[in-house]
Amino acid sequence: MSAACAALQRMIESTLDVPIEDQPTLDRLLAAHQYHFGDISDWPNDICEILPGEMMSLEPPEIYFLGSLAACRHLRTHQETVPLSHRKVSVVLSFCPREMTRIRGQPEVGWKAWFEDLQIRWFTFDVDDPRTYLDDTNTFCQEVGNAWLSSWMDMCCALLKHLKATTQREERGILFHCFGGVNRSSAALCAWLIFRRQLSAEAAVQSLLTARPTLHPWKHRPHVFWALRTSEKNLNSFVRPRIFAAVQEL
């Protein structure tokens, strides 16, 4: 498992030296912006569409977005300017509920009313985000990885139930976000791609890096590699059967 996790780490590190001229516009914008983490009102809109590299046919199709808390704050503008209705966000998955209630610059009406007014279905998942170390003698990495994997399975159950109940094409725009859009949300998106699209961990991560080549998540969080590899390894023997069984019971 350590070797498999190290391979994912090398995959991310291989994009460290992407020339600025080869970076997407969004990456160049974010590199030039000085974040003030006390207030999100002046953060740029960093919502980004993620296209799985190995497309598996889904009908209706699903559109995946990734972003920081700023992406949620700019959603009204996004919804009003996107040219195609099926590329609007209809579901938001938040992985930083505690930070959302404390940050300055949030909507005056509160997040719940904000999403309701935009006719967006909102799910929250409280995920701790500690630093870990990949060490076979240290079980903390695996303990945190198990906690993240459990959260992903809860997410898959909730999202799959919602998608089954909403068959319209315009109900398929899904935004994964956390505070900075780097660790928790990007990992959850990869976990969903492994579950929903049955991608390998490498393909899921590559989908992320293709859209945001200068995004280097999980630098100090090898438990994410462990959890993604575990999800992939046990996808058909445990993960998918457990999720489908839970959805049928709901």
PDB file of C-alpha atoms in Angstrom:
ATOM      1  CA  MET A   1       0.000   0.000   0.000  1.00  0.00           C
ATOM      2  CA  SER A   2       2.864   2.383   0.784  1.00  0.00           C
ATOM      3  CA  ALA A   3       4.289   1.927  -2.734  1.00  0.00           C
ATOM      4  CA  ALA A   4       0.873   2.553  -4.314  1.00  0.00           C
ATOM      5  CA  CYS A   5       0.428   5.725  -2.255  1.00  0.00           C
ATOM      6  CA  ALA A   6       3.913   6.900  -3.184  1.00  0.00           C
ATOM      7  CA  ALA A   7       3.033   6.484  -6.869  1.00  0.00           C
ATOM      8  CA  LEU A   8       0.108   8.899  -6.482  1.00  0.00           C
ATOM      9  CA  GLN A   9       2.389  11.326  -4.652  1.00  0.00           C
ATOM     10  CA  ARG A  10       4.901  11.254  -7.537  1.00  0.00           C
ATOM     11  CA  MET A  11       2.056  11.808  -9.993  1.00  0.00           C
ATOM     12  CA  ILE A  12       1.091  15.047  -8.262  1.00  0.00           C
ATOM     13  CA  GLU A  13       4.679  16.211  -7.827  1.00  0.00           C
ATOM     14  CA  SER A  14       5.314  15.735 -11.551  1.00  0.00           C
ATOM     15  CA  THR A  15       3.191  18.824 -12.262  1.00  0.00           C
ATOM     16  CA  LEU A  16       5.149  21.132  -9.956  1.00  0.00           C
ATOM     17  CA  ASP A  17       7.075  22.825 -12.756  1.00  0.00           C
ATOM     18  CA  VAL A  18       4.323  23.581 -15.263  1.00  0.00           C
ATOM     19  CA  PRO A  19       5.472  26.698 -17.207  1.00  0.00           C
ATOM     20  CA  ILE A  20       3.267  29.713 -16.608  1.00  0.00           C
ATOM     21  CA  GLU A  21       2.414  29.912 -20.323  1.00  0.00           C
ATOM     22  CA  ASP A  22       1.017  26.370 -20.158  1.00  0.00           C
ATOM     23  CA  GLN A  23      -1.136  27.033 -17.133  1.00  0.00           C
ATOM     24  CA  PRO A  24      -4.891  27.512 -17.484  1.00  0.00           C
ATOM     25  CA  THR A  25      -6.194  31.053 -17.027  1.00  0.00           C
ATOM     26  CA  LEU A  26      -7.631  30.150 -13.638  1.00  0.00           C
ATOM     27  CA  ASP A  27      -4.305  28.869 -12.331  1.00  0.00           C
ATOM     28  CA  ARG A  28      -2.526  32.040 -13.455  1.00  0.00           C
ATOM     29  CA  LEU A  29      -5.227  34.176 -11.809  1.00  0.00           C
ATOM     30  CA  LEU A  30      -4.999  32.365  -8.500  1.00  0.00           C
ATOM     31  CA  ALA A  31      -1.204  32.452  -8.521  1.00  0.00           C
ATOM     32  CA  ALA A  32      -1.289  36.234  -8.838  1.00  0.00           C
ATOM     33  CA  HIS A  33      -3.945  36.781  -6.183  1.00  0.00           C
ATOM     34  CA  GLN A  34      -3.073  37.465  -2.565  1.00  0.00           C
ATOM     35  CA  TYR A  35      -5.632  35.654  -0.423  1.00  0.00           C
ATOM     36  CA  HIS A  36      -6.866  37.192   2.799  1.00  0.00           C
ATOM     37  CA  PHE A  37      -8.159  34.215   4.680  1.00  0.00           C
ATOM     38  CA  GLY A  38     -10.185  36.334   7.081  1.00  0.00           C
ATOM     39  CA  ASP A  39     -12.697  37.420   4.446  1.00  0.00           C
ATOM     40  CA  ILE A  40     -13.828  35.648   1.271  1.00  0.00           C
ATOM     41  CA  SER A  41     -15.568  38.644  -0.269  1.00  0.00           C
ATOM     42  CA  ASP A  42     -12.478  39.560  -2.308  1.00  0.00           C
ATOM     43  CA  TRP A  43     -11.427  36.044  -3.295  1.00  0.00           C
ATOM     44  CA  PRO A  44     -11.645  35.391  -7.053  1.00  0.00           C
ATOM     45  CA  ASN A  45     -14.235  32.938  -8.298  1.00  0.00           C
ATOM     46  CA  ASP A  46     -12.230  29.733  -8.599  1.00  0.00           C
ATOM     47  CA  ILE A  47     -14.976  27.356  -9.683  1.00  0.00           C
ATOM     48  CA  CYS A  48     -13.534  24.933 -12.219  1.00  0.00           C
ATOM     49  CA  GLU A  49     -15.143  22.199 -14.292  1.00  0.00           C
ATOM     50  CA  ILE A  50     -13.505  18.790 -13.951  1.00  0.00           C
ATOM     51  CA  LEU A  51     -13.752  16.433 -16.927  1.00  0.00           C
ATOM     52  CA  PRO A  52     -13.048  12.767 -16.167  1.00  0.00           C
ATOM     53  CA  GLY A  53     -10.375  11.512 -18.525  1.00  0.00           C
ATOM     54  CA  GLU A  54     -11.973   8.093 -18.923  1.00  0.00           C
ATOM     55  CA  MET A  55     -15.580   8.908 -19.690  1.00  0.00           C
ATOM     56  CA  MET A  56     -18.198   6.384 -18.677  1.00  0.00           C
ATOM     57  CA  SER A  57     -21.639   6.955 -20.154  1.00  0.00           C
ATOM     58  CA  LEU A  58     -24.156   8.353 -17.670  1.00  0.00           C
ATOM     59  CA  GLU A  59     -27.644   9.432 -18.597  1.00  0.00           C
ATOM     60  CA  PRO A  60     -28.458  12.120 -17.713  1.00  0.00           C
ATOM     61  CA  PRO A  61     -24.818  13.260 -17.807  1.00  0.00           C
ATOM     62  CA  GLU A  62     -23.183  14.702 -14.708  1.00  0.00           C
ATOM     63  CA  ILE A  63     -21.068  17.864 -14.650  1.00  0.00           C
ATOM     64  CA  TYR A  64     -18.440  18.151 -11.902  1.00  0.00           C
ATOM     65  CA  PHE A  65     -17.098  21.366 -10.432  1.00  0.00           C
ATOM     66  CA  LEU A  66     -14.384  22.040  -7.862  1.00  0.00           C
ATOM     67  CA  GLY A  67     -13.703  25.184  -5.886  1.00  0.00           C
ATOM     68  CA  SER A  68     -13.018  26.932  -2.615  1.00  0.00           C
ATOM     69  CA  LEU A  69     -15.544  28.655  -0.399  1.00  0.00           C
ATOM     70  CA  ALA A  70     -15.298  31.592  -2.810  1.00  0.00           C
ATOM     71  CA  ALA A  71     -16.953  29.445  -5.487  1.00  0.00           C
ATOM     72  CA  CYS A  72     -20.077  29.289  -3.322  1.00  0.00           C
ATOM     73  CA  ARG A  73     -20.006  33.034  -2.700  1.00  0.00           C
ATOM     74  CA  HIS A  74     -19.876  33.687  -6.460  1.00  0.00           C
ATOM     75  CA  LEU A  75     -22.536  31.160  -7.401  1.00  0.00           C
ATOM     76  CA  ARG A  76     -25.210  33.711  -8.217  1.00  0.00           C
ATOM     77  CA  THR A  77     -22.981  35.256 -10.879  1.00  0.00           C
ATOM     78  CA  HIS A  78     -22.027  31.815 -12.164  1.00  0.00           C
ATOM     79  CA  GLN A  79     -25.638  30.702 -12.457  1.00  0.00           C
ATOM     80  CA  GLU A  80     -26.613  33.852 -14.338  1.00  0.00           C
ATOM     81  CA  THR A  81     -23.745  33.798 -16.838  1.00  0.00           C
ATOM     82  CA  VAL A  82     -23.292  30.160 -17.862  1.00  0.00           C
ATOM     83  CA  PRO A  83     -24.705  29.686 -21.380  1.00  0.00           C
ATOM     84  CA  LEU A  84     -26.104  26.170 -20.929  1.00  0.00           C
ATOM     85  CA  SER A  85     -28.563  25.278 -18.188  1.00  0.00           C
ATOM     86  CA  HIS A  86     -27.065  21.833 -17.689  1.00  0.00           C
ATOM     87  CA  ARG A  87     -23.749  23.445 -16.750  1.00  0.00           C
ATOM     88  CA  LYS A  88     -25.295  25.289 -13.827  1.00  0.00           C
ATOM     89  CA  VAL A  89     -24.695  24.040 -10.316  1.00  0.00           C
ATOM     90  CA  SER A  90     -27.681  22.212  -8.862  1.00  0.00           C
ATOM     91  CA  VAL A  91     -25.973  20.409  -5.971  1.00  0.00           C
ATOM     92  CA  VAL A  92     -23.344  21.725  -3.554  1.00  0.00           C
ATOM     93  CA  LEU A  93     -21.299  19.408  -1.349  1.00  0.00           C
ATOM     94  CA  SER A  94     -19.586  21.315   1.477  1.00  0.00           C
ATOM     95  CA  PHE A  95     -16.713  19.769   3.408  1.00  0.00           C
ATOM     96  CA  CYS A  96     -16.019  22.723   5.715  1.00  0.00           C
ATOM     97  CA  PRO A  97     -19.287  23.510   7.565  1.00  0.00           C
ATOM     98  CA  ARG A  98     -17.510  24.911  10.627  1.00  0.00           C
ATOM     99  CA  GLU A  99     -15.388  27.324   8.595  1.00  0.00           C
ATOM    100  CA  MET A 100     -18.463  28.413   6.617  1.00  0.00           C
ATOM    101  CA  THR A 101     -20.193  29.697   9.725  1.00  0.00           C
ATOM    102  CA  ARG A 102     -17.132  31.617  10.948  1.00  0.00           C
ATOM    103  CA  ILE A 103     -15.743  33.208   7.795  1.00  0.00           C
ATOM    104  CA  ARG A 104     -16.306  36.868   7.024  1.00  0.00           C
ATOM    105  CA  GLY A 105     -17.877  37.749   3.685  1.00  0.00           C
ATOM    106  CA  GLN A 106     -20.532  35.034   3.744  1.00  0.00           C
ATOM    107  CA  PRO A 107     -24.043  35.874   2.471  1.00  0.00           C
ATOM    108  CA  GLU A 108     -25.965  38.069   4.896  1.00  0.00           C
ATOM    109  CA  VAL A 109     -28.966  35.735   4.696  1.00  0.00           C
ATOM    110  CA  GLY A 110     -26.818  32.764   5.701  1.00  0.00           C
ATOM    111  CA  TRP A 111     -25.711  29.833   3.601  1.00  0.00           C
ATOM    112  CA  LYS A 112     -28.899  27.791   3.923  1.00  0.00           C
ATOM    113  CA  ALA A 113     -31.108  30.595   2.586  1.00  0.00           C
ATOM    114  CA  TRP A 114     -28.443  31.449  -0.008  1.00  0.00           C
ATOM    115  CA  PHE A 115     -28.573  27.989  -1.566  1.00  0.00           C
ATOM    116  CA  GLU A 116     -32.356  27.739  -1.274  1.00  0.00           C
ATOM    117  CA  ASP A 117     -32.763  31.022  -3.145  1.00  0.00           C
ATOM    118  CA  LEU A 118     -30.521  29.662  -5.896  1.00  0.00           C
ATOM    119  CA  GLN A 119     -32.592  26.434  -5.952  1.00  0.00           C
ATOM    120  CA  ILE A 120     -29.523  24.394  -5.062  1.00  0.00           C
ATOM    121  CA  ARG A 121     -29.591  21.218  -2.981  1.00  0.00           C
ATOM    122  CA  TRP A 122     -27.005  21.526  -0.214  1.00  0.00           C
ATOM    123  CA  PHE A 123     -25.205  18.725   1.628  1.00  0.00           C
ATOM    124  CA  THR A 124     -22.591  19.191   4.361  1.00  0.00           C
ATOM    125  CA  PHE A 125     -19.955  16.781   5.627  1.00  0.00           C
ATOM    126  CA  ASP A 126     -17.781  17.636   8.619  1.00  0.00           C
ATOM    127  CA  VAL A 127     -14.303  16.329   7.794  1.00  0.00           C
ATOM    128  CA  ASP A 128     -11.220  16.923   9.947  1.00  0.00           C
ATOM    129  CA  ASP A 129      -8.149  17.937   7.942  1.00  0.00           C
ATOM    130  CA  PRO A 130      -5.002  17.086   9.933  1.00  0.00           C
ATOM    131  CA  ARG A 131      -1.514  16.555   8.587  1.00  0.00           C
ATOM    132  CA  THR A 132      -0.274  12.982   8.583  1.00  0.00           C
ATOM    133  CA  TYR A 133       2.844  11.047   7.652  1.00  0.00           C
ATOM    134  CA  LEU A 134       3.074   7.912   5.523  1.00  0.00           C
ATOM    135  CA  ASP A 135       4.805   5.559   7.919  1.00  0.00           C
ATOM    136  CA  ASP A 136       3.975   1.888   8.237  1.00  0.00           C
ATOM    137  CA  THR A 137       4.723   2.071  11.955  1.00  0.00           C
ATOM    138  CA  ASN A 138       2.283   4.924  12.472  1.00  0.00           C
ATOM    139  CA  THR A 139      -1.406   3.976  12.398  1.00  0.00           C
ATOM    140  CA  PHE A 140      -2.640   7.583  12.591  1.00  0.00           C
ATOM    141  CA  CYS A 141      -2.414   7.928   8.800  1.00  0.00           C
ATOM    142  CA  GLN A 142      -4.654   4.904   8.313  1.00  0.00           C
ATOM    143  CA  GLU A 143      -7.046   6.021  11.043  1.00  0.00           C
ATOM    144  CA  VAL A 144      -7.574   9.372   9.347  1.00  0.00           C
ATOM    145  CA  GLY A 145      -7.787   7.636   5.964  1.00  0.00           C
ATOM    146  CA  ASN A 146     -10.547   5.401   7.304  1.00  0.00           C
ATOM    147  CA  ALA A 147     -12.417   8.439   8.612  1.00  0.00           C
ATOM    148  CA  TRP A 148     -12.213  10.117   5.209  1.00  0.00           C
ATOM    149  CA  LEU A 149     -13.313   6.938   3.457  1.00  0.00           C
ATOM    150  CA  SER A 150     -16.313   6.700   5.788  1.00  0.00           C
ATOM    151  CA  SER A 151     -17.218  10.305   5.006  1.00  0.00           C
ATOM    152  CA  TRP A 152     -16.942   9.615   1.270  1.00  0.00           C
ATOM    153  CA  MET A 153     -19.296   6.672   1.573  1.00  0.00           C
ATOM    154  CA  ASP A 154     -21.820   8.877   3.412  1.00  0.00           C
ATOM    155  CA  MET A 155     -21.417  11.417   0.625  1.00  0.00           C
ATOM    156  CA  CYS A 156     -21.953   8.796  -2.075  1.00  0.00           C
ATOM    157  CA  CYS A 157     -25.104   7.556  -0.349  1.00  0.00           C
ATOM    158  CA  ALA A 158     -26.591  11.051  -0.008  1.00  0.00           C
ATOM    159  CA  LEU A 159     -25.660  12.166  -3.509  1.00  0.00           C
ATOM    160  CA  LEU A 160     -26.745   8.941  -5.191  1.00  0.00           C
ATOM    161  CA  LYS A 161     -30.108   9.072  -3.443  1.00  0.00           C
ATOM    162  CA  HIS A 162     -30.590  12.668  -4.596  1.00  0.00           C
ATOM    163  CA  LEU A 163     -29.640  11.880  -8.199  1.00  0.00           C
ATOM    164  CA  LYS A 164     -32.001   8.921  -8.300  1.00  0.00           C
ATOM    165  CA  ALA A 165     -34.839  11.205  -7.185  1.00  0.00           C
ATOM    166  CA  THR A 166     -34.026  13.946  -9.721  1.00  0.00           C
ATOM    167  CA  THR A 167     -33.808  12.591 -13.233  1.00  0.00           C
ATOM    168  CA  GLN A 168     -33.799  15.930 -15.091  1.00  0.00           C
ATOM    169  CA  ARG A 169     -30.680  16.863 -17.010  1.00  0.00           C
ATOM    170  CA  GLU A 170     -30.399  20.244 -15.258  1.00  0.00           C
ATOM    171  CA  GLU A 171     -30.108  18.547 -11.862  1.00  0.00           C
ATOM    172  CA  ARG A 172     -26.648  17.168 -12.622  1.00  0.00           C
ATOM    173  CA  GLY A 173     -24.246  20.031 -11.931  1.00  0.00           C
ATOM    174  CA  ILE A 174     -22.334  19.119  -8.762  1.00  0.00           C
ATOM    175  CA  LEU A 175     -19.937  21.457  -6.946  1.00  0.00           C
ATOM    176  CA  PHE A 176     -17.431  19.938  -4.520  1.00  0.00           C
ATOM    177  CA  HIS A 177     -15.907  22.591  -2.265  1.00  0.00           C
ATOM    178  CA  CYS A 178     -14.085  23.093   1.002  1.00  0.00           C
ATOM    179  CA  PHE A 179     -12.298  26.099   2.466  1.00  0.00           C
ATOM    180  CA  GLY A 180      -9.492  26.337  -0.065  1.00  0.00           C
ATOM    181  CA  GLY A 181     -10.661  23.779  -2.635  1.00  0.00           C
ATOM    182  CA  VAL A 182      -7.407  21.855  -2.268  1.00  0.00           C
ATOM    183  CA  ASN A 183      -7.620  18.946   0.156  1.00  0.00           C
ATOM    184  CA  ARG A 184     -11.021  17.800   1.388  1.00  0.00           C
ATOM    185  CA  SER A 185     -13.155  18.685  -1.634  1.00  0.00           C
ATOM    186  CA  SER A 186     -10.667  17.536  -4.274  1.00  0.00           C
ATOM    187  CA  ALA A 187     -10.261  14.200  -2.478  1.00  0.00           C
ATOM    188  CA  ALA A 188     -14.034  13.772  -2.239  1.00  0.00           C
ATOM    189  CA  LEU A 189     -14.398  14.495  -5.958  1.00  0.00           C
ATOM    190  CA  CYS A 190     -11.792  11.841  -6.757  1.00  0.00           C
ATOM    191  CA  ALA A 191     -13.617   9.393  -4.479  1.00  0.00           C
ATOM    192  CA  TRP A 192     -16.884  10.087  -6.319  1.00  0.00           C
ATOM    193  CA  LEU A 193     -15.197   9.518  -9.692  1.00  0.00           C
ATOM    194  CA  ILE A 194     -13.841   6.185  -8.458  1.00  0.00           C
ATOM    195  CA  PHE A 195     -17.283   5.165  -7.232  1.00  0.00           C
ATOM    196  CA  ARG A 196     -19.520   6.646  -9.909  1.00  0.00           C
ATOM    197  CA  ARG A 197     -17.299   6.391 -12.985  1.00  0.00           C
ATOM    198  CA  GLN A 198     -15.296   3.407 -11.744  1.00  0.00           C
ATOM    199  CA  LEU A 199     -12.059   5.215 -12.534  1.00  0.00           C
ATOM    200  CA  SER A 200      -8.748   4.110 -11.134  1.00  0.00           C
ATOM    201  CA  ALA A 201      -7.227   6.327  -8.463  1.00  0.00           C
ATOM    202  CA  GLU A 202      -4.654   7.502 -11.010  1.00  0.00           C
ATOM    203  CA  ALA A 203      -7.317   8.437 -13.568  1.00  0.00           C
ATOM    204  CA  ALA A 204      -9.365  10.293 -10.966  1.00  0.00           C
ATOM    205  CA  VAL A 205      -6.344  12.296  -9.801  1.00  0.00           C
ATOM    206  CA  GLN A 206      -5.294  12.964 -13.403  1.00  0.00           C
ATOM    207  CA  SER A 207      -8.743  14.419 -14.105  1.00  0.00           C
ATOM    208  CA  LEU A 208      -8.053  16.880 -11.323  1.00  0.00           C
ATOM    209  CA  LEU A 209      -4.564  17.763 -12.540  1.00  0.00           C
ATOM    210  CA  THR A 210      -5.622  18.140 -16.167  1.00  0.00           C
ATOM    211  CA  ALA A 211      -8.004  20.940 -15.214  1.00  0.00           C
ATOM    212  CA  ARG A 212      -5.792  22.464 -12.506  1.00  0.00           C
ATOM    213  CA  PRO A 213      -2.171  21.429 -13.212  1.00  0.00           C
ATOM    214  CA  THR A 214      -0.752  23.737 -10.532  1.00  0.00           C
ATOM    215  CA  LEU A 215      -3.085  22.399  -7.856  1.00  0.00           C
ATOM    216  CA  HIS A 216      -0.971  20.200  -5.601  1.00  0.00           C
ATOM    217  CA  PRO A 217      -3.312  18.680  -3.028  1.00  0.00           C
ATOM    218  CA  TRP A 218      -2.493  16.384  -0.123  1.00  0.00           C
ATOM    219  CA  LYS A 219       1.148  17.423   0.166  1.00  0.00           C
ATOM    220  CA  HIS A 220       1.094  16.676   3.883  1.00  0.00           C
ATOM    221  CA  ARG A 221      -1.886  14.334   3.834  1.00  0.00           C
ATOM    222  CA  PRO A 222      -0.853  10.873   2.615  1.00  0.00           C
ATOM    223  CA  HIS A 223      -3.957   9.475   4.318  1.00  0.00           C
ATOM    224  CA  VAL A 224      -5.790  10.691   1.203  1.00  0.00           C
ATOM    225  CA  PHE A 225      -3.662   8.453  -0.992  1.00  0.00           C
ATOM    226  CA  TRP A 226      -4.303   5.559   1.371  1.00  0.00           C
ATOM    227  CA  ALA A 227      -8.074   6.164   1.349  1.00  0.00           C
ATOM    228  CA  LEU A 228      -8.271   6.525  -2.446  1.00  0.00           C
ATOM    229  CA  ARG A 229      -6.254   3.347  -2.968  1.00  0.00           C
ATOM    230  CA  THR A 230      -8.408   1.495  -0.433  1.00  0.00           C
ATOM    231  CA  SER A 231     -11.575   2.709  -2.141  1.00  0.00           C
ATOM    232  CA  GLU A 232     -10.299   1.573  -5.534  1.00  0.00           C
ATOM    233  CA  LYS A 233      -9.072  -1.791  -4.243  1.00  0.00           C
ATOM    234  CA  ASN A 234     -12.367  -2.592  -2.479  1.00  0.00           C
ATOM    235  CA  LEU A 235     -14.688  -0.857  -4.931  1.00  0.00           C
ATOM    236  CA  ASN A 236     -16.652  -3.868  -6.155  1.00  0.00           C
ATOM    237  CA  SER A 237     -16.213  -6.118  -3.141  1.00  0.00           C
ATOM    238  CA  PHE A 238     -17.241  -3.636  -0.449  1.00  0.00           C
ATOM    239  CA  VAL A 239     -17.654   0.046  -1.362  1.00  0.00           C
ATOM    240  CA  ARG A 240     -20.268  -0.127  -4.116  1.00  0.00           C
ATOM    241  CA  PRO A 241     -22.332  -2.952  -2.530  1.00  0.00           C
ATOM    242  CA  ARG A 242     -22.415  -1.135   0.819  1.00  0.00           C
ATOM    243  CA  ILE A 243     -23.460   2.164  -0.764  1.00  0.00           C
ATOM    244  CA  PHE A 244     -26.142   0.616  -2.983  1.00  0.00           C
ATOM    245  CA  ALA A 245     -27.528  -1.334  -0.021  1.00  0.00           C
ATOM    246  CA  ALA A 246     -27.659   1.816   2.109  1.00  0.00           C
ATOM    247  CA  VAL A 247     -29.411   3.798  -0.643  1.00  0.00           C
ATOM    248  CA  GLN A 248     -32.066   1.094  -1.029  1.00  0.00           C
ATOM    249  CA  GLU A 249     -32.718   1.203   2.720  1.00  0.00           C
ATOM    250  CA  LEU A 250     -33.214   4.971   2.770  1.00  0.00           C
TER     251      LEU A 250
END
